[in-house]
Tab-separated table of C-alpha atoms in Angstrom:
chain	number	residue	atom	x	y	z
A	1	MET	CA	12.272	-18.457	6.295
A	2	ARG	CA	15.126	-19.699	4.091
A	3	SER	CA	12.619	-20.948	1.526
A	4	VAL	CA	10.817	-17.605	1.480
A	5	TRP	CA	14.033	-15.627	1.102
A	6	SER	CA	15.436	-17.820	-1.675
A	7	SER	CA	12.330	-17.682	-3.885
A	8	PRO	CA	11.470	-14.475	-5.808
A	9	LEU	CA	7.805	-15.515	-5.787
A	10	TYR	CA	7.575	-16.242	-2.057
A	11	ARG	CA	9.697	-13.236	-1.096
A	12	GLY	CA	7.765	-10.904	-3.392
A	13	ALA	CA	4.377	-12.147	-2.201
A	14	THR	CA	5.409	-11.661	1.429
A	15	VAL	CA	6.451	-8.040	0.838
A	16	ALA	CA	3.370	-7.374	-1.312
A	17	LEU	CA	1.044	-8.679	1.400
A	18	PHE	CA	2.764	-6.460	3.965
A	19	LEU	CA	2.095	-3.453	1.709
A	20	SER	CA	-1.501	-4.595	1.274
A	21	GLY	CA	-2.063	-4.733	5.029
A	22	LEU	CA	-0.252	-1.421	5.524
A	23	GLY	CA	-2.404	0.466	3.015
A	24	ALA	CA	-5.746	-1.032	3.991
A	25	SER	CA	-5.225	-0.561	7.729
A	26	ALA	CA	-3.983	3.024	7.297
A	27	ALA	CA	-7.255	4.004	5.639
A	28	ALA	CA	-9.721	1.905	7.646
A	29	PRO	CA	-9.797	3.982	10.872
A	30	GLN	CA	-9.733	7.298	8.962
A	31	ILE	CA	-12.576	6.797	6.479
A	32	THR	CA	-15.328	7.853	8.880
A	33	LEU	CA	-13.414	10.996	9.857
A	34	PHE	CA	-12.906	11.827	6.180
A	35	LEU	CA	-16.600	11.474	5.447
A	36	VAL	CA	-17.664	13.541	8.468
A	37	ASP	CA	-14.995	16.258	8.415
A	38	ASP	CA	-14.364	16.688	4.681
A	39	LEU	CA	-17.678	15.722	3.070
A	40	HIS	CA	-19.800	16.825	6.040
A	41	VAL	CA	-22.038	13.769	6.296
A	42	SER	CA	-23.762	12.737	9.512
A	43	LEU	CA	-22.350	10.028	11.750
A	44	THR	CA	-25.275	7.785	10.815
A	45	THR	CA	-24.608	8.192	7.093
A	46	ALA	CA	-20.877	7.684	7.600
A	47	GLY	CA	-21.602	4.411	9.361
A	48	LEU	CA	-23.459	3.179	6.279
A	49	TYR	CA	-20.179	3.336	4.328
A	50	TYR	CA	-19.140	-0.019	5.768
A	51	LEU	CA	-22.141	-1.682	4.166
A	52	THR	CA	-20.504	-1.095	0.760
A	53	SER	CA	-18.170	-3.978	1.637
A	54	ILE	CA	-20.937	-6.489	0.916
A	55	THR	CA	-20.067	-6.280	-2.804
A	56	ALA	CA	-16.559	-7.628	-2.104
A	57	PRO	CA	-17.607	-11.317	-2.022
A	58	VAL	CA	-19.265	-10.983	-5.438
A	59	ALA	CA	-16.223	-9.279	-6.947
A	60	GLY	CA	-13.909	-11.805	-5.306
A	61	TYR	CA	-15.903	-14.717	-6.695
A	62	LEU	CA	-15.823	-13.276	-10.218
A	63	ILE	CA	-12.059	-12.721	-10.086
A	64	GLY	CA	-11.461	-16.139	-8.531
A	65	ALA	CA	-13.579	-17.925	-11.127
A	66	ARG	CA	-11.721	-16.151	-13.927
A	67	SER	CA	-8.396	-17.046	-12.345
A	68	ASP	CA	-9.295	-20.734	-12.087
A	69	ARG	CA	-10.421	-20.831	-15.725
A	70	THR	CA	-7.300	-19.147	-17.114
A	71	GLY	CA	-4.634	-19.982	-14.528
A	72	LYS	CA	-3.346	-16.372	-14.772
A	73	ARG	CA	-3.050	-15.622	-11.071
A	74	LEU	CA	-0.426	-12.894	-11.150
A	75	GLY	CA	-1.887	-11.088	-14.153
A	76	LEU	CA	-5.191	-10.699	-12.325
A	77	PHE	CA	-3.311	-9.734	-9.152
A	78	ARG	CA	-1.676	-6.835	-10.989
A	79	LEU	CA	-5.000	-5.689	-12.449
A	80	CYS	CA	-6.576	-5.736	-8.970
A	81	ALA	CA	-3.669	-3.716	-7.563
A	82	VAL	CA	-4.118	-1.097	-10.305
A	83	ALA	CA	-7.855	-1.007	-9.549
A	84	GLY	CA	-7.011	-0.330	-5.904
A	85	PHE	CA	-4.732	2.559	-6.835
A	86	LEU	CA	-7.398	4.114	-9.061
A	87	GLY	CA	-10.105	3.606	-6.441
A	88	TRP	CA	-8.213	5.173	-3.532
A	89	SER	CA	-6.982	8.036	-5.720
A	90	ALA	CA	-10.554	8.732	-6.832
A	91	MET	CA	-11.642	8.589	-3.197
A	92	ALA	CA	-9.084	11.271	-2.338
A	93	LEU	CA	-10.575	13.543	-5.034
A	94	ALA	CA	-14.209	12.949	-4.035
A	95	ASP	CA	-16.242	16.107	-3.446
A	96	GLN	CA	-19.754	14.621	-3.421
A	97	VAL	CA	-21.249	12.427	-0.692
A	98	TRP	CA	-22.216	9.608	-3.060
A	99	MET	CA	-18.742	9.234	-4.586
A	100	PRO	CA	-16.954	7.285	-1.782
A	101	PHE	CA	-19.901	4.894	-1.523
A	102	VAL	CA	-19.911	4.101	-5.255
A	103	ILE	CA	-16.110	3.906	-5.470
A	104	SER	CA	-15.946	1.492	-2.545
A	105	ALA	CA	-18.783	-0.719	-3.778
A	106	VAL	CA	-17.671	-0.892	-7.425
A	107	VAL	CA	-13.895	-0.343	-7.698
A	108	LEU	CA	-12.390	-1.202	-4.314
A	109	ALA	CA	-14.425	-4.406	-4.173
A	110	PHE	CA	-12.249	-5.750	-7.005
A	111	ALA	CA	-9.071	-4.330	-5.466
A	112	GLY	CA	-9.591	-6.566	-2.444
A	113	ALA	CA	-9.145	-9.661	-4.613
A	114	ALA	CA	-5.427	-8.950	-5.113
A	115	GLY	CA	-4.410	-10.786	-1.956
A	116	SER	CA	-6.444	-13.863	-2.809
A	117	GLN	CA	-4.625	-14.135	-6.142
A	118	LEU	CA	-1.268	-14.078	-4.377
A	119	PHE	CA	-2.331	-16.881	-2.054
A	120	ALA	CA	-3.588	-18.872	-5.053
A	121	ALA	CA	-0.248	-18.325	-6.808
A	122	LEU	CA	1.612	-19.529	-3.707
A	123	HIS	CA	-0.612	-22.614	-3.573
A	124	ASP	CA	0.113	-23.467	-7.217
A	125	ASP	CA	3.857	-23.159	-6.800
A	126	LEU	CA	3.961	-25.071	-3.510
A	127	LYS	CA	1.890	-27.855	-5.039
A	128	ALA	CA	4.108	-28.015	-8.128
A	129	THR	CA	7.286	-28.217	-6.047
A	130	ALA	CA	5.748	-30.475	-3.364
A	131	SER	CA	7.337	-28.275	-0.706
A	132	PRO	CA	7.445	-29.964	2.725
A	133	VAL	CA	7.188	-26.542	4.426
A	134	GLY	CA	4.263	-25.201	2.413
A	135	ASP	CA	2.057	-24.380	5.404
A	136	GLY	CA	4.908	-22.475	7.020
A	137	ILE	CA	5.511	-20.416	3.871
A	138	VAL	CA	1.831	-19.448	3.670
A	139	SER	CA	1.852	-18.618	7.364
A	140	ILE	CA	4.871	-16.317	6.974
A	141	ALA	CA	3.161	-14.506	4.092
A	142	ARG	CA	0.045	-14.093	6.236
A	143	MET	CA	2.173	-12.853	9.142
A	144	ALA	CA	3.548	-10.156	6.858
A	145	MET	CA	0.000	-9.022	6.113
A	146	THR	CA	-0.700	-8.917	9.860
A	147	GLY	CA	2.469	-6.871	10.337
A	148	GLY	CA	1.107	-4.338	7.876
A	149	TRP	CA	-2.090	-4.114	9.899
A	150	ILE	CA	-0.041	-3.369	13.027
A	151	VAL	CA	1.941	-0.518	11.459
A	152	GLY	CA	-0.793	0.900	9.223
A	153	PRO	CA	-3.207	2.489	11.721
A	154	VAL	CA	-0.408	4.456	13.393
A	155	ALA	CA	1.138	5.533	10.077
A	156	GLY	CA	-2.260	6.501	8.662
A	157	SER	CA	-3.150	8.543	11.719
A	158	LEU	CA	0.167	10.416	11.673
A	159	LEU	CA	-0.097	11.142	7.946
A	160	ALA	CA	-3.718	12.268	8.186
A	161	THR	CA	-2.813	14.608	11.055
A	162	ALA	CA	0.227	16.047	9.263
A	163	ALA	CA	-1.038	16.295	5.690
A	164	GLY	CA	-4.797	15.711	5.826
A	165	PRO	CA	-7.030	12.712	5.092
A	166	ARG	CA	-6.903	13.155	1.318
A	167	ALA	CA	-3.122	12.782	1.316
A	168	MET	CA	-3.534	9.688	3.466
A	169	LEU	CA	-5.966	8.204	0.912
A	170	VAL	CA	-3.492	8.876	-1.918
A	171	ALA	CA	-0.781	7.145	0.130
A	172	THR	CA	-3.102	4.153	0.563
A	173	GLY	CA	-3.512	4.008	-3.206
A	174	LEU	CA	0.251	4.127	-3.679
A	175	CYS	CA	0.714	1.282	-1.188
A	176	THR	CA	-1.835	-0.756	-3.123
A	177	LEU	CA	-0.070	-0.096	-6.419
A	178	ALA	CA	3.340	-0.740	-4.859
A	179	GLN	CA	2.360	-4.382	-4.309
A	180	ILE	CA	3.297	-4.939	-7.950
A	181	VAL	CA	6.924	-3.856	-7.421
A	182	PRO	CA	8.250	-6.679	-5.190
A	183	MET	CA	6.574	-9.241	-7.432
A	184	GLY	CA	8.588	-7.972	-10.412
A	185	PHE	CA	8.270	-10.463	-13.242
A	186	ALA	CA	7.835	-13.448	-10.943
A	187	ARG	CA	5.891	-16.370	-12.320
A	188	THR	CA	4.300	-19.372	-10.717
A	189	ARG	CA	4.376	-22.964	-11.850
A	190	SER	CA	0.771	-23.954	-12.395
A	191	ALA	CA	-1.357	-26.453	-14.206
A	192	PRO	CA	-2.671	-25.574	-17.675
A	193	PRO	CA	-5.710	-23.250	-17.723
A	194	GLY	CA	-8.888	-25.045	-16.771
A	195	SER	CA	-7.150	-28.186	-15.574
A	196	GLN	CA	-7.761	-27.279	-11.949
A	197	THR	CA	-11.402	-28.145	-12.366
A	198	ALA	CA	-11.193	-31.049	-14.746
A	199	ALA	CA	-11.576	-33.805	-12.182
A	200	THR	CA	-11.527	-34.538	-8.518
A	201	PRO	CA	-8.135	-35.196	-6.905
A	202	GLU	CA	-8.957	-38.883	-6.743
A	203	GLY	CA	-10.122	-39.011	-10.358
A	204	LYS	CA	-13.637	-40.076	-9.370
A	205	THR	CA	-16.691	-39.323	-11.427
A	206	GLU	CA	-18.446	-36.125	-10.387
A	207	ALA	CA	-21.924	-36.336	-8.920
A	208	PRO	CA	-24.626	-34.851	-11.169
A	209	GLY	CA	-24.942	-31.126	-10.643
A	210	SER	CA	-21.689	-30.791	-8.711
A	211	ARG	CA	-20.080	-28.729	-11.478
A	212	THR	CA	-21.376	-26.140	-13.846
A	213	PRO	CA	-21.273	-26.837	-17.598
A	214	GLY	CA	-18.089	-24.766	-17.955
A	215	GLY	CA	-16.281	-27.008	-15.485
A	216	HIS	CA	-16.337	-24.567	-12.573
A	217	PRO	CA	-17.349	-25.969	-9.168
A	218	GLY	CA	-21.068	-25.902	-8.550
A	219	VAL	CA	-22.813	-24.853	-5.358
A	220	ARG	CA	-22.961	-28.416	-4.003
A	221	GLU	CA	-19.220	-28.850	-4.312
A	222	MET	CA	-18.627	-25.471	-2.682
A	223	LEU	CA	-20.854	-26.135	0.343
A	224	PRO	CA	-18.004	-27.164	2.728
A	225	LEU	CA	-16.080	-24.001	1.803
A	226	LEU	CA	-19.177	-21.816	2.188
A	227	ALA	CA	-19.947	-23.412	5.563
A	228	PHE	CA	-16.399	-22.835	6.818
A	229	THR	CA	-16.405	-19.252	5.554
A	230	GLY	CA	-19.748	-18.616	7.270
A	231	LEU	CA	-18.361	-19.915	10.564
A	232	TYR	CA	-15.280	-17.738	10.114
A	233	VAL	CA	-17.574	-14.731	9.642
A	234	LEU	CA	-19.131	-15.475	13.049
A	235	VAL	CA	-15.667	-15.614	14.640
A	236	TYR	CA	-14.606	-12.375	12.931
A	237	ALA	CA	-17.825	-10.422	13.668
A	238	GLY	CA	-16.593	-9.578	17.165
A	239	GLU	CA	-13.671	-7.526	15.815
A	240	PRO	CA	-15.653	-4.478	14.580
A	241	ILE	CA	-17.659	-4.541	17.815
A	242	LYS	CA	-14.459	-4.620	19.860
A	243	TYR	CA	-12.720	-1.864	17.919
A	244	GLY	CA	-15.857	0.242	17.970
A	245	TYR	CA	-16.635	0.025	21.674
A	246	LEU	CA	-13.811	-1.464	23.766
A	247	THR	CA	-11.745	1.742	23.858
A	248	ILE	CA	-14.843	3.788	24.698
A	249	TYR	CA	-15.687	1.370	27.511
A	250	MET	CA	-12.154	1.451	28.959
A	251	ASN	CA	-11.891	5.245	28.780
A	252	ASN	CA	-15.413	6.396	29.698
A	253	ASP	CA	-16.651	3.657	32.019
A	254	MET	CA	-13.545	2.072	33.506
A	255	HIS	CA	-11.517	5.336	33.455
A	256	LEU	CA	-8.306	3.523	32.647
A	257	PRO	CA	-5.246	5.663	31.888
A	258	THR	CA	-4.575	6.179	28.203
A	259	ALA	CA	-1.307	4.240	28.435
A	260	VAL	CA	-3.108	1.240	29.902
A	261	SER	CA	-5.924	1.215	27.351
A	262	GLY	CA	-3.354	1.588	24.564
A	263	ALA	CA	-1.393	-1.354	25.938
A	264	VAL	CA	-4.591	-3.419	26.050
A	265	ILE	CA	-5.267	-2.727	22.360
A	266	GLY	CA	-1.651	-3.338	21.345
A	267	ILE	CA	-1.160	-6.665	23.087
A	268	GLN	CA	-3.444	-8.569	20.694
A	269	PRO	CA	-1.398	-8.221	17.472
A	270	LEU	CA	1.805	-8.912	19.409
A	271	THR	CA	0.323	-12.148	20.776
A	272	GLU	CA	-0.975	-13.010	17.323
A	273	LEU	CA	2.427	-12.687	15.670
A	274	ILE	CA	4.063	-14.816	18.356
A	275	LEU	CA	1.463	-17.585	18.089
A	276	MET	CA	1.089	-17.845	14.300
A	277	PRO	CA	4.203	-19.997	13.715
A	278	VAL	CA	3.349	-22.022	16.823
A	279	ALA	CA	-0.125	-22.695	15.398
A	280	VAL	CA	1.393	-24.198	12.231
A	281	VAL	CA	3.405	-26.681	14.291
A	282	VAL	CA	0.472	-27.610	16.529
A	283	ALA	CA	-1.866	-28.003	13.541
A	284	ARG	CA	0.471	-30.601	12.046
A	285	ARG	CA	0.179	-32.644	15.226
A	286	ILE	CA	-3.546	-32.467	16.049
A	287	GLY	CA	-5.165	-31.341	12.778
A	288	THR	CA	-6.015	-27.849	11.561
A	289	LEU	CA	-9.767	-27.892	12.152
A	290	ARG	CA	-9.341	-29.391	15.613
A	291	LEU	CA	-6.987	-26.546	16.500
A	292	MET	CA	-9.529	-24.054	15.154
A	293	VAL	CA	-12.123	-25.397	17.581
A	294	PHE	CA	-9.852	-24.202	20.392
A	295	GLY	CA	-9.224	-20.922	18.561
A	296	ALA	CA	-12.953	-20.169	18.263
A	297	ALA	CA	-13.444	-21.111	21.931
A	298	PHE	CA	-10.735	-18.600	22.884
A	299	GLY	CA	-12.886	-15.921	21.236
A	300	VAL	CA	-15.899	-16.893	23.332
A	301	VAL	CA	-13.928	-16.599	26.574
A	302	ALA	CA	-12.310	-13.334	25.395
A	303	ASN	CA	-15.657	-11.641	24.806
A	304	LEU	CA	-16.936	-12.906	28.157
A	305	CYS	CA	-13.903	-11.230	29.746
A	306	PHE	CA	-14.837	-7.949	28.068
A	307	ALA	CA	-18.491	-8.274	29.080
A	308	LEU	CA	-18.215	-9.514	32.644
A	309	THR	CA	-14.880	-8.754	34.346
A	310	GLY	CA	-14.841	-4.950	34.523
A	311	SER	CA	-11.125	-4.803	35.314
A	312	ALA	CA	-7.879	-3.984	33.518
A	313	ALA	CA	-6.713	-7.557	34.094
A	314	GLY	CA	-9.856	-8.833	32.414
A	315	MET	CA	-9.254	-6.565	29.422
A	316	PHE	CA	-5.669	-7.801	29.075
A	317	ALA	CA	-6.814	-11.423	29.408
A	318	GLY	CA	-9.476	-10.907	26.750
A	319	GLN	CA	-7.022	-9.336	24.319
A	320	ILE	CA	-4.413	-12.061	24.865
A	321	LEU	CA	-7.096	-14.663	24.154
A	322	MET	CA	-8.095	-12.743	21.021
A	323	GLY	CA	-4.450	-12.882	19.977
A	324	GLY	CA	-4.784	-16.650	20.309
A	325	VAL	CA	-7.866	-16.591	18.084
A	326	TRP	CA	-6.064	-14.805	15.274
A	327	GLY	CA	-2.810	-16.635	15.809
A	328	VAL	CA	-4.792	-19.704	14.717
A	329	PHE	CA	-7.197	-18.331	12.136
A	330	ALA	CA	-5.046	-15.685	10.444
A	331	GLY	CA	-2.327	-18.105	9.439
A	332	LEU	CA	-4.330	-21.268	8.833
A	333	GLY	CA	-7.728	-20.066	7.593
A	334	ILE	CA	-6.631	-19.544	3.988
A	335	ILE	CA	-4.973	-22.981	3.975
A	336	VAL	CA	-8.188	-24.684	5.121
A	337	ALA	CA	-10.240	-22.787	2.541
A	338	GLN	CA	-7.975	-23.918	-0.300
A	339	ARG	CA	-8.047	-27.525	0.884
A	340	LEU	CA	-11.844	-27.503	0.957
A	341	LEU	CA	-11.933	-26.597	-2.747
A	342	PRO	CA	-8.592	-27.848	-4.102
A	343	GLU	CA	-9.668	-27.808	-7.762
A	344	ALA	CA	-10.444	-24.063	-7.680
A	345	VAL	CA	-8.038	-22.510	-5.198
A	346	ALA	CA	-8.381	-18.959	-6.530
A	347	THR	CA	-12.146	-19.103	-6.050
A	348	ALA	CA	-11.653	-20.566	-2.580
A	349	SER	CA	-9.122	-17.878	-1.665
A	350	ALA	CA	-11.323	-15.072	-2.965
A	351	ILE	CA	-14.438	-16.284	-1.166
A	352	PHE	CA	-12.591	-16.782	2.106
A	353	MET	CA	-10.717	-13.464	1.983
A	354	SER	CA	-13.926	-11.544	1.342
A	355	SER	CA	-15.383	-12.822	4.616
A	356	PRO	CA	-13.998	-9.932	6.740
A	357	ALA	CA	-16.118	-7.561	4.654
A	358	ILE	CA	-19.257	-9.537	5.490
A	359	ALA	CA	-18.191	-9.838	9.117
A	360	SER	CA	-17.643	-6.081	9.345
A	361	ALA	CA	-21.176	-5.453	8.145
A	362	LEU	CA	-22.575	-8.069	10.558
A	363	GLY	CA	-20.486	-6.809	13.468
A	364	GLY	CA	-21.301	-3.176	12.774
A	365	LEU	CA	-25.026	-3.884	12.692
A	366	THR	CA	-24.854	-6.083	15.793
A	367	GLY	CA	-22.849	-3.514	17.722
A	368	SER	CA	-25.153	-0.664	16.754
A	369	LEU	CA	-28.261	-2.555	17.841
A	370	GLY	CA	-26.651	-4.295	20.809
A	371	VAL	CA	-25.175	-1.218	22.459
A	372	GLY	CA	-28.605	0.416	22.331
A	373	MET	CA	-30.370	-2.615	23.801
A	374	PHE	CA	-27.817	-3.893	26.320
A	375	GLY	CA	-25.309	-1.072	26.734
A	376	LEU	CA	-21.628	-1.380	27.579
A	377	PRO	CA	-20.062	-3.785	28.324
A	378	HIS	CA	-22.857	-6.319	27.807
A	379	VAL	CA	-22.844	-5.735	24.048
A	380	PHE	CA	-19.852	-8.134	24.022
A	381	LEU	CA	-22.178	-10.999	24.910
A	382	ALA	CA	-23.375	-10.951	21.280
A	383	PRO	CA	-19.969	-11.831	19.733
A	384	ALA	CA	-19.534	-14.413	22.517
A	385	LEU	CA	-22.729	-16.066	21.286
A	386	TYR	CA	-21.550	-15.871	17.667
A	387	GLY	CA	-18.271	-17.471	18.719
A	388	LEU	CA	-20.067	-20.273	20.544
A	389	VAL	CA	-22.038	-21.118	17.395
A	390	ALA	CA	-18.785	-21.070	15.393
A	391	THR	CA	-17.047	-23.329	17.918
A	392	VAL	CA	-19.785	-25.938	17.666
A	393	GLY	CA	-19.917	-25.660	13.875
A	394	ILE	CA	-16.167	-26.098	13.413
A	395	ALA	CA	-16.203	-29.023	15.843
A	396	VAL	CA	-18.857	-30.699	13.692
A	397	MET	CA	-16.813	-30.029	10.524
A	398	SER	CA	-13.680	-31.466	12.143
A	399	ARG	CA	-15.501	-34.792	12.570
A	400	SER	CA	-17.113	-34.840	9.136
A	401	ARG	CA	-15.851	-36.284	5.887
A	402	HIS	CA	-14.787	-32.775	4.895
A	403	ALA	CA	-12.218	-32.546	7.677
A	404	VAL	CA	-8.809	-31.360	6.477
A	405	GLY	CA	-5.414	-32.038	7.930
């Protein structure tokens, strides 16, 4: 904490990531209501909006590749933040059904890369200073982003109720733009442009085909990162299913009081925030990927609690376990991704941070099909299966030559 407070870069990035989480989470639960109530689309059409997120990985890769070639992390971060402001402001002015879909797929896809540039900038500075508490600094910045996601849904709901969804969308755009303010004129110590991809860390000769002619990592070199990101997608896919159906299940089928169901939903982020710093300490002792095996397994048990217990205690247990999942993955996932592609950390950050968009599409599709086939609560068996595959996959990675500390 002292290191974060004493550095304009670390302090600014932490505040900026809080604003990022605040803005994104304020809009996320309200988008469907905006489409249905203001643009008068059907529920089915509104649900298709979330498929626009599949362009985010492409945009993130393009921004990350540019960042690794030029080394200009914070310049690209500011451009992405401006793109976010323009995108959300245009969304607030939309009066045709097609407009939010195009804006999300084209403009907001690039806005999502802002956070990955901040994490790349932190990596550069921590590497240049050889900070002994680097993992802790990254974890604190990620905790700030999680804090934004805790406050945002409540703030967005209150603002949308008081002033309307269009005002809420403008406020989201302002939050996105405001990320620039705490960064001020901060700069990061980094290697010269292009040097990140000049050679392997050990100075060994590259295998043929491992890099593209321009020096950017090729597909073969990126395979460990892509595998880890794919496994993370399987872990994350349960979140949209849970947020889409768990409250409905507790209210309509279990008939839990509103206060109880609200407490069930709220206990996860609280557990997550408590466990994130603990996860950093434990990871140093047993290894990051080994800890993630346990984290993914927590998700399997959590979804089995949702699917099979049918009690308030089971719901609380499931949510506490999910807090354990994200206490591990939220703080350490970006660190693992950067270590799996150390010569192109901006590309690694962008690819990894676009994975929630893919997971949302996968989870939304799975939930839609699963609830029709299996009903509630057995739809939660699907994310349990995804989590089991992820647990096995991460366990295999932890024993491979690509294992990271």
